[in-house]
């Protein structure tokens, strides 16, 4: 079926290349893979701004920009409001501005091409309204892919009070939006269970994991050449790479580094960018066992990940129950163990069985002692690392995940076209 049917798909999502981390990586990979396989792909996304929360250099503030990718996808970048300091209120304006600028381009393309599927990536549910309107007007199937439960995450971080008027409105809006989609996917079994708890029928739920590109992320044997390049001479490296934002629990890393100053064989490395970076650097003031690096280019991904003896994956209490961090996939693919902060019953803890260890969110002493104990146990590190790569091969392989999704989308396309033909005949 996947070889016989060519799907016309619109992808609507805030984040896309040239952003280097987070949701953009998977939305970009999805579009590139489908267009390379001969499907007709149009992406409507925002101008790049993440994780710095600043419009990318050289991008127009008020104009659209359309790009044809090497794989054949058409990518329409839309202008939007980008707050310097993201708060609950400014985020809502941010999301709404994208919904407004995306809608005319989404509709215009849909009227011309009659897509089979409108594929909406959340966050943000606010901009998902534009996808819903487009699908309603053109008869396309409507697919929502949930990367984060943004309403509950806002509750967990304190950005919105769950019992406040705004909180109740947000839940009502989420419930209404979830009822509008033909298929709703998410990235882990606990998140699929959460969708069902929110009233989504099982027949509409689909698991679409984030993936690791196993041909791009390879296991570095021995010492990564990046250590010498960066002047890291210690025996061990505890490594974090990704977005550096508030309310992620990242402050536990410099706090643990402070507790482990006596370990002159250990360097903590934080590789990333974001709104919380200056605060994190202030927390590390006076420490000589921690380094900060900018995000590394894609061609250095394996070497950067391979610097780690252990990967660090902090989460705050509440959020760890709601999301499965996208950065986990490449951590596992690198063949290195992961130490995360999460409860034992979370999706993250389940995914790390045999590949790492979870400690209670916010417990600096437990986090630091676990890092130290794992570094001192080479056999356990090797066992965790081996299982991490095996887990990536079994559960996170990009080609396998994309092929399964392609089959599903190819099953939807004929149904849309049959309905269109039936409508035309009746007309």
XYZ file of C-alpha atoms in Angstrom:
427
model
C 0.000 0.000 0.000
C 2.753 2.448 0.968
C 4.364 2.023 -2.464
C 1.097 2.370 -4.431
C -0.514 5.424 -2.847
C 1.011 8.887 -2.829
C -0.358 11.005 -0.024
C -0.957 14.741 -0.160
C -0.148 15.918 3.343
C -0.060 19.304 5.016
C 2.016 19.565 8.195
C 1.210 22.417 10.560
C 3.582 23.065 13.443
C 5.385 25.925 15.125
C 8.863 24.462 15.123
C 10.877 23.366 12.094
C 14.374 23.572 10.635
C 16.643 25.501 10.871
C 15.883 25.040 14.580
C 18.263 22.349 15.815
C 16.567 20.783 18.828
C 13.244 19.657 20.212
C 10.094 19.192 18.184
C 11.620 20.819 15.084
C 13.921 17.834 14.577
C 10.999 15.412 14.289
C 8.677 17.616 12.225
C 11.536 18.264 9.798
C 12.469 14.597 9.650
C 8.865 13.622 9.002
C 8.502 16.049 6.099
C 11.859 15.158 4.569
C 11.233 11.419 4.770
C 7.754 11.598 3.265
C 8.732 13.919 0.435
C 11.789 11.762 -0.331
C 9.410 8.788 -0.644
C 7.400 10.602 -3.302
C 4.547 12.033 -1.251
C 3.329 15.612 -1.763
C 4.339 17.480 1.403
C 3.594 21.077 2.347
C 4.774 22.397 5.707
C 3.363 25.526 7.328
C 5.567 26.549 10.245
C 6.905 29.589 12.077
C 10.078 31.525 11.509
C 12.856 30.012 13.646
C 13.045 31.379 17.195
C 13.683 28.430 19.527
C 15.362 27.826 21.963
C 16.658 31.410 22.230
C 13.134 32.926 22.063
C 14.532 35.363 19.534
C 13.810 35.627 15.812
C 16.567 33.912 13.854
C 19.151 36.172 12.285
C 18.222 37.196 8.750
C 14.554 36.195 9.059
C 11.919 38.859 8.253
C 9.791 40.039 11.149
C 6.596 40.629 9.187
C 6.952 38.695 5.919
C 6.499 35.078 4.882
C 9.294 33.016 3.411
C 8.790 29.910 1.239
C 11.537 27.334 0.740
C 11.696 24.193 -1.402
C 13.828 21.611 0.378
C 16.258 19.206 -1.250
C 13.845 16.362 -0.486
C 11.042 18.125 -2.371
C 8.914 19.466 0.478
C 7.445 22.950 0.238
C 8.014 24.832 3.507
C 6.129 28.052 4.256
C 7.611 29.982 7.189
C 5.120 32.376 8.790
C 5.837 35.523 10.823
C 4.778 35.542 14.469
C 5.136 37.392 17.738
C 8.099 36.125 19.776
C 8.162 37.287 23.418
C 11.554 38.044 24.908
C 10.401 36.577 28.213
C 7.848 33.777 27.702
C 5.057 33.935 30.291
C 1.614 32.342 30.277
C 0.085 35.482 28.750
C 2.848 36.159 26.223
C 2.854 32.501 25.128
C -0.863 32.696 24.378
C -0.269 35.762 22.190
C 2.685 33.954 20.601
C 0.568 30.894 19.750
C -2.388 32.981 18.561
C -0.189 35.086 16.276
C 1.054 31.941 14.548
C -2.489 30.603 14.203
C -3.517 33.833 12.484
C -0.570 34.059 10.087
C -0.618 30.336 9.281
C -4.320 30.135 8.401
C -4.332 32.009 5.050
C -1.319 30.080 3.721
C -2.693 26.780 4.978
C -6.096 27.440 3.419
C -4.709 28.801 0.169
C -2.553 25.759 -0.424
C -5.313 23.371 0.680
C -7.876 24.824 -1.721
C -5.440 24.355 -4.614
C -4.145 20.888 -3.725
C -6.973 19.255 -1.725
C -4.749 17.462 0.820
C -5.605 13.990 2.021
C -4.369 14.680 5.557
C -3.773 17.796 7.634
C -1.196 16.778 10.238
C -1.065 19.160 13.215
C 1.774 19.111 15.751
C 1.040 20.241 19.319
C 2.172 22.414 20.969
C 0.222 24.430 20.170
C -3.449 23.564 20.418
C -4.222 27.238 19.787
C -2.707 27.081 16.312
C -4.400 23.708 15.780
C -7.589 25.684 15.164
C -6.148 26.682 11.792
C -5.570 23.040 10.897
C -9.089 22.116 11.964
C -10.612 24.913 9.873
C -8.607 23.840 6.832
C -9.610 20.188 7.146
C -13.268 21.110 7.598
C -13.277 23.232 4.459
C -11.397 20.754 2.256
C -12.618 17.404 3.594
C -9.138 16.227 4.588
C -8.560 13.819 7.440
C -7.369 15.660 10.530
C -4.468 14.253 12.565
C -3.165 15.705 15.837
C 0.271 14.701 17.088
C 0.770 15.533 20.780
C 4.388 16.097 21.758
C 3.469 17.745 25.087
C 0.307 18.069 27.143
C 0.765 21.802 27.264
C -2.210 22.615 29.509
C -1.194 20.195 32.248
C 2.453 21.193 31.854
C 1.388 24.805 32.471
C -0.364 23.640 35.639
C 2.659 21.618 36.769
C 5.069 24.522 36.325
C 2.730 27.013 37.968
C 2.343 29.096 34.808
C -1.445 28.713 35.099
C -3.460 27.802 38.184
C -5.485 24.640 37.623
C -8.473 26.069 39.534
C -8.221 29.539 38.028
C -10.674 30.810 35.459
C -7.944 30.668 32.818
C -7.111 27.107 33.858
C -10.713 25.973 33.520
C -10.999 27.680 30.142
C -7.795 25.992 28.975
C -9.087 22.544 29.956
C -12.421 23.173 28.242
C -10.651 24.321 25.082
C -8.368 21.270 25.149
C -11.363 18.954 25.546
C -13.159 20.628 22.642
C -10.119 20.492 20.378
C -9.384 16.821 21.100
C -12.911 16.015 19.978
C -12.349 17.555 16.555
C -9.617 15.221 15.266
C -9.932 11.948 13.332
C -6.675 10.532 14.717
C -4.612 11.638 17.708
C -1.107 10.334 18.249
C 1.473 10.756 20.964
C 4.978 9.576 21.762
C 4.660 7.037 24.592
C 2.182 4.566 26.046
C 1.514 6.602 29.224
C 0.748 9.632 27.049
C -1.622 7.521 24.957
C -3.294 6.415 28.183
C -3.604 10.074 29.162
C -5.376 10.802 25.875
C -7.878 8.049 26.623
C -8.405 9.474 30.119
C -9.217 12.779 28.442
C -12.021 11.117 26.493
C -10.336 10.199 23.211
C -11.651 6.816 21.956
C -9.043 4.068 21.661
C -9.900 3.659 17.977
C -8.607 7.175 17.313
C -5.337 6.788 19.247
C -2.031 5.979 17.530
C 1.498 5.680 18.937
C 4.012 7.774 16.994
C 7.296 7.768 18.853
C 10.036 10.294 18.441
C 12.929 8.515 16.816
C 16.677 8.280 16.642
C 18.394 8.397 13.278
C 20.586 5.381 13.948
C 22.695 5.956 10.842
C 23.532 9.466 12.046
C 23.924 8.763 15.777
C 26.548 6.049 16.155
C 28.271 4.681 19.230
C 31.673 6.307 19.799
C 34.104 3.669 21.000
C 36.707 4.921 23.438
C 37.259 8.635 24.000
C 35.348 11.070 21.789
C 37.637 13.380 19.769
C 35.527 16.301 20.957
C 37.018 16.029 24.435
C 40.451 16.974 23.124
C 38.924 19.610 20.859
C 37.268 21.247 23.877
C 40.205 20.785 26.206
C 38.432 18.371 28.556
C 41.101 16.303 30.307
C 39.123 14.647 33.101
C 38.441 10.925 32.993
C 34.673 11.338 33.209
C 32.051 13.625 31.658
C 28.454 14.052 32.842
C 26.639 15.596 29.885
C 23.429 17.498 29.206
C 22.458 18.725 25.747
C 19.293 20.529 24.732
C 17.055 23.463 25.463
C 18.027 25.524 28.508
C 14.748 26.889 29.848
C 13.256 27.724 33.216
C 11.166 25.160 35.061
C 12.950 22.198 33.471
C 14.805 21.353 36.651
C 18.214 22.106 35.113
C 19.413 23.931 38.225
C 20.012 20.498 39.736
C 23.078 20.097 37.469
C 25.228 22.941 38.881
C 23.955 22.023 42.340
C 25.208 18.453 41.853
C 28.481 19.768 40.415
C 28.936 21.776 43.601
C 28.435 18.658 45.725
C 30.942 16.744 43.591
C 33.722 19.335 43.524
C 35.961 16.835 45.297
C 35.910 14.677 42.140
C 38.815 16.106 40.159
C 38.233 13.374 37.566
C 34.780 14.668 36.556
C 33.590 17.500 34.295
C 29.947 18.489 33.920
C 29.098 19.756 30.430
C 25.935 21.690 29.572
C 25.541 22.028 25.810
C 22.607 24.190 24.851
C 20.916 27.541 24.496
C 17.819 29.149 25.890
C 16.241 31.739 28.146
C 17.554 30.152 31.379
C 21.209 29.985 30.354
C 22.413 33.103 32.180
C 20.652 32.000 35.374
C 22.248 28.579 35.113
C 25.682 30.121 34.623
C 25.132 32.265 37.715
C 24.292 29.107 39.680
C 27.598 27.596 38.526
C 29.678 30.625 39.522
C 32.906 29.624 41.241
C 32.803 26.036 39.987
C 35.745 24.773 37.944
C 34.175 21.392 37.181
C 31.465 22.597 34.790
C 31.594 23.855 31.193
C 28.943 25.515 29.035
C 28.889 24.980 25.267
C 26.618 26.212 22.464
C 24.547 23.686 20.549
C 26.813 21.655 18.298
C 26.321 21.254 14.525
C 24.493 18.163 13.338
C 27.598 16.632 11.783
C 29.186 16.544 15.248
C 26.177 14.961 16.946
C 27.695 11.511 17.494
C 30.978 12.901 18.806
C 29.156 15.341 21.095
C 26.909 12.644 22.558
C 29.883 10.297 22.737
C 31.680 12.662 25.128
C 29.334 11.490 27.862
C 30.105 8.783 30.348
C 26.610 9.481 31.656
C 23.824 11.581 30.152
C 21.863 13.841 32.498
C 18.137 14.340 31.954
C 16.531 16.516 34.652
C 12.760 17.008 34.863
C 10.704 18.769 37.506
C 8.028 16.992 39.521
C 4.705 17.007 37.694
C 6.156 17.561 34.232
C 7.982 14.214 34.260
C 4.583 12.522 34.474
C 3.313 14.324 31.373
C 6.072 14.284 28.768
C 8.757 12.055 27.344
C 11.678 14.358 26.492
C 12.596 14.248 22.816
C 16.305 14.387 23.664
C 16.064 10.905 25.221
C 16.137 9.149 21.840
C 19.618 10.307 20.854
C 20.929 9.758 24.373
C 19.948 6.108 24.112
C 21.228 5.819 20.545
C 24.660 7.035 21.680
C 25.072 3.878 23.761
C 25.581 5.732 27.029
C 23.603 5.392 30.288
C 21.110 8.058 31.356
C 20.458 9.484 34.814
C 17.077 11.239 34.911
C 14.958 12.861 37.584
C 11.491 11.326 37.444
C 9.083 9.228 39.448
C 9.317 5.430 39.200
C 5.935 5.113 37.458
C 6.527 7.692 34.720
C 6.958 6.982 31.020
C 10.541 8.164 31.327
C 11.304 5.662 34.080
C 9.739 2.855 32.056
C 11.818 3.710 28.990
C 15.025 3.773 31.055
C 14.652 0.286 32.517
C 17.978 -1.394 31.931
C 19.417 1.751 30.309
C 19.738 4.127 33.222
C 18.548 5.263 36.627
C 15.876 7.686 37.836
C 16.161 9.748 41.011
C 13.465 11.884 42.671
C 12.972 15.283 40.976
C 14.672 18.070 42.900
C 16.701 15.758 45.152
C 20.207 17.102 44.561
C 21.913 14.717 46.979
C 20.350 11.643 45.352
C 21.184 12.932 41.874
C 24.814 13.638 42.782
C 25.349 10.358 44.609
C 23.851 8.402 41.686
C 26.201 10.136 39.247
C 29.170 9.330 41.449
C 28.162 5.717 42.021
C 27.587 5.034 38.323
C 30.887 6.604 37.306
C 32.642 4.345 39.798
C 30.944 1.216 38.420
C 32.343 0.635 34.939
C 30.574 -2.714 34.496
C 27.165 -1.224 35.251
C 27.838 1.721 32.953
C 28.779 -0.639 30.130
C 25.686 -2.775 30.706
C 23.388 0.248 30.744
C 25.067 1.661 27.628
C 24.714 -1.591 25.702
C 21.039 -1.853 26.611
C 20.496 1.809 25.692
C 21.627 1.178 22.118
C 19.610 -2.041 21.916
C 16.551 -0.136 23.127
C 17.116 2.540 20.494
C 17.358 -0.137 17.791
C 14.227 -1.920 18.969
C 11.966 0.998 19.849
C 13.275 4.228 18.358
C 14.539 3.376 14.861
C 13.564 6.159 12.483
C 13.043 4.029 9.384
C 10.782 1.548 11.165
C 8.652 4.286 12.747
C 8.300 6.260 9.506
C 7.393 3.146 7.491
C 4.618 2.264 9.927
C 3.259 5.819 9.823
C 3.466 5.880 6.029
C 1.314 2.763 5.849
C -1.277 4.363 8.129
C -1.410 7.569 6.094
C -1.656 5.639 2.840
C -4.681 3.844 4.247
C -6.367 7.184 4.935
C -5.789 8.783 1.530
C -8.126 6.560 -0.555
C -10.949 7.129 1.954
C -10.626 10.896 1.515
C -10.537 10.630 -2.285
C -13.508 8.244 -2.405
C -15.487 10.707 -0.300
C -14.488 13.578 -2.604
C -15.543 11.599 -5.690
C -18.846 10.658 -4.090
C -19.509 14.296 -3.239
C -18.668 15.358 -6.809
C -21.044 12.778 -8.303
C -23.869 13.835 -6.007
C -23.193 17.464 -6.869
